[in-house]
Tab-separated table of C-alpha atoms in Angstrom:
chain	number	residue	atom	x	y	z
A	1	UNK	CA	0.000	0.000	0.000
A	2	UNK	CA	1.266	3.410	-0.800
A	3	UNK	CA	1.468	6.211	1.731
A	4	UNK	CA	-1.438	7.962	0.001
A	5	UNK	CA	-3.689	4.913	0.357
A	6	UNK	CA	-2.733	4.502	4.024
A	7	UNK	CA	-3.645	8.144	4.724
A	8	UNK	CA	-6.958	7.766	2.878
A	9	UNK	CA	-7.658	4.523	4.730
A	10	UNK	CA	-6.917	6.224	8.079
A	11	UNK	CA	-9.229	9.128	7.247
A	12	UNK	CA	-11.960	6.710	6.122
A	13	UNK	CA	-11.509	4.690	9.345
A	14	UNK	CA	-11.895	7.835	11.526
A	15	UNK	CA	-15.091	8.845	9.691
A	16	UNK	CA	-16.496	5.304	9.990
A	17	UNK	CA	-15.698	5.210	13.729
A	18	UNK	CA	-17.404	8.569	14.281
A	19	UNK	CA	-20.511	7.482	12.356
A	20	UNK	CA	-20.616	4.188	14.268
A	21	UNK	CA	-20.299	5.893	17.661
A	22	UNK	CA	-23.036	8.394	16.799
A	23	UNK	CA	-25.332	5.677	15.468
A	24	UNK	CA	-24.985	3.771	18.763
A	25	UNK	CA	-26.298	6.841	20.583
A	26	UNK	CA	-30.025	6.882	21.304
A	27	UNK	CA	-30.512	10.618	20.657
A	28	UNK	CA	-32.437	11.921	17.681
A	29	UNK	CA	-32.258	15.548	16.677
A	30	UNK	CA	-35.131	16.945	14.639
A	31	UNK	CA	-36.349	20.290	13.402
A	32	UNK	CA	-39.560	21.743	14.762
A	33	UNK	CA	-41.041	24.831	13.091
A	34	UNK	CA	-43.707	25.257	15.745
A	35	UNK	CA	-41.593	26.181	18.771
A	36	UNK	CA	-39.465	29.202	17.867
A	37	UNK	CA	-37.557	27.264	15.190
A	38	UNK	CA	-35.429	25.403	17.746
A	39	UNK	CA	-34.075	21.889	17.821
A	40	UNK	CA	-35.745	19.312	19.988
A	41	UNK	CA	-33.673	16.500	21.463
A	42	UNK	CA	-35.604	13.278	22.019
A	43	UNK	CA	-33.762	10.780	24.200
A	44	UNK	CA	-36.636	8.284	23.837
A	45	UNK	CA	-37.315	8.439	27.568
A	46	UNK	CA	-40.969	7.818	28.418
A	47	UNK	CA	-40.974	10.178	31.409
A	48	UNK	CA	-40.369	13.860	31.994
A	49	UNK	CA	-36.804	15.165	32.053
A	50	UNK	CA	-37.343	16.644	35.518
A	51	UNK	CA	-39.627	15.017	38.040
A	52	UNK	CA	-40.649	15.498	41.652
A	53	UNK	CA	-40.078	12.817	44.270
A	54	UNK	CA	-42.888	11.769	46.592
A	55	UNK	CA	-42.851	13.074	50.146
A	56	UNK	CA	-44.342	11.969	53.443
A	57	UNK	CA	-44.253	13.362	56.960
A	58	UNK	CA	-45.332	12.463	60.484
A	59	UNK	CA	-47.449	15.241	61.980
A	60	UNK	CA	-48.273	13.567	65.290
A	61	UNK	CA	-46.681	12.701	67.624
A	62	UNK	CA	-43.684	15.008	67.564
A	63	UNK	CA	-40.205	14.414	68.997
A	64	UNK	CA	-39.929	14.076	72.783
A	65	UNK	CA	-43.651	13.800	73.517
A	66	UNK	CA	-44.876	11.834	76.522
A	67	UNK	CA	-48.069	9.727	76.686
A	68	UNK	CA	-49.873	7.361	79.053
A	69	UNK	CA	-49.995	3.669	78.119
A	70	UNK	CA	-52.763	2.775	75.717
A	71	UNK	CA	-53.667	3.506	72.141
A	72	UNK	CA	-51.140	5.749	70.444
A	73	UNK	CA	-52.259	7.391	67.215
A	74	UNK	CA	-49.817	8.424	64.505
A	75	UNK	CA	-50.868	10.715	61.697
A	76	UNK	CA	-49.236	12.395	58.762
A	77	UNK	CA	-49.548	13.532	55.197
A	78	UNK	CA	-48.104	12.337	51.923
A	79	UNK	CA	-47.752	14.038	48.570
A	80	UNK	CA	-47.261	12.203	45.308
A	81	UNK	CA	-44.500	13.609	43.157
A	82	UNK	CA	-44.684	13.403	39.392
A	83	UNK	CA	-46.011	9.845	39.594
A	84	UNK	CA	-48.783	8.379	41.812
A	85	UNK	CA	-47.837	6.798	45.126
A	86	UNK	CA	-47.365	3.053	45.248
A	87	UNK	CA	-47.086	2.783	49.043
A	88	UNK	CA	-46.276	4.529	52.302
A	89	UNK	CA	-44.122	2.523	54.712
A	90	UNK	CA	-43.955	2.866	58.508
A	91	UNK	CA	-41.423	1.378	60.936
A	92	UNK	CA	-41.611	1.286	64.739
A	93	UNK	CA	-38.331	1.220	66.706
A	94	UNK	CA	-36.232	0.449	63.606
A	95	UNK	CA	-38.254	-2.688	62.914
A	96	UNK	CA	-39.611	-3.895	59.607
A	97	UNK	CA	-41.264	-1.330	57.388
A	98	UNK	CA	-44.926	-2.160	56.786
A	99	UNK	CA	-47.127	-0.664	54.081
A	100	UNK	CA	-49.843	1.591	55.467
A	101	UNK	CA	-51.557	2.548	52.193
A	102	UNK	CA	-51.314	5.508	49.839
A	103	UNK	CA	-53.722	8.038	51.317
A	104	UNK	CA	-52.701	11.724	51.254
A	105	UNK	CA	-53.727	11.905	54.923
A	106	UNK	CA	-52.803	8.784	56.870
A	107	UNK	CA	-53.469	7.545	60.413
A	108	UNK	CA	-52.207	4.482	62.270
A	109	UNK	CA	-52.972	3.415	65.835
A	110	UNK	CA	-51.435	0.769	68.048
A	111	UNK	CA	-51.326	-0.169	71.703
A	112	UNK	CA	-48.214	1.297	73.327
A	113	UNK	CA	-46.845	-0.127	76.554
A	114	UNK	CA	-44.430	1.873	78.747
A	115	UNK	CA	-41.150	2.475	76.950
A	116	UNK	CA	-39.464	4.727	74.440
A	117	UNK	CA	-40.505	4.634	70.799
A	118	UNK	CA	-39.303	5.953	67.478
A	119	UNK	CA	-41.148	5.998	64.165
A	120	UNK	CA	-39.883	6.241	60.599
A	121	UNK	CA	-41.891	6.715	57.427
A	122	UNK	CA	-41.135	6.930	53.704
A	123	UNK	CA	-43.105	6.781	50.434
A	124	UNK	CA	-42.510	5.109	47.072
A	125	UNK	CA	-44.125	6.036	43.754
A	126	UNK	CA	-45.204	3.677	40.950
A	127	UNK	CA	-41.867	4.200	39.151
A	128	UNK	CA	-39.866	3.134	42.230
A	129	UNK	CA	-38.723	6.604	43.321
A	130	UNK	CA	-38.295	6.925	47.108
A	131	UNK	CA	-39.021	9.891	49.325
A	132	UNK	CA	-36.708	11.001	52.094
A	133	UNK	CA	-37.257	8.945	55.257
A	134	UNK	CA	-38.705	11.047	58.055
A	135	UNK	CA	-38.329	10.179	61.740
A	136	UNK	CA	-39.956	10.980	65.057
A	137	UNK	CA	-37.897	9.964	68.088
A	138	UNK	CA	-38.006	9.749	71.855
A	139	UNK	CA	-41.748	9.201	72.199
A	140	UNK	CA	-42.082	8.152	75.833
A	141	UNK	CA	-44.933	6.061	77.187
A	142	UNK	CA	-44.939	6.466	80.972
A	143	UNK	CA	-47.174	5.429	83.845
A	144	UNK	CA	-49.216	2.292	84.103
A	145	UNK	CA	-49.007	-0.438	86.726
A	146	UNK	CA	-46.106	-0.215	89.149
A	147	UNK	CA	-45.150	3.329	88.219
């Protein structure tokens, strides 16, 4: 091969590599005359480019509250982000998280014996996006027999 053919082959190889690498990309660029004559980039994603995560909070009880033994009621609110909620999960004293539904306003009650409790809650949407986990700590149940 002559030097000229080697140079042409090298140039052809670089062009072919660039075309191959661009064709492996999943981005399509198209012209749209309806939105200020700007390019639109479609990455073939079925969801929005920016989305909001779900959120959930515990409104009652609050940190460091004290109660008598008996039924303790927890309540809070949840907000779906971009996608609907799949579940809200609640944990007592770092135990297993149990699903408590998907209601925007939620309530859970349980019998609380004397001791110290903590509660954690988080939400998940239908696409698997998680909210921040929120905690309430140092809920004291005092009194009862022998106290």
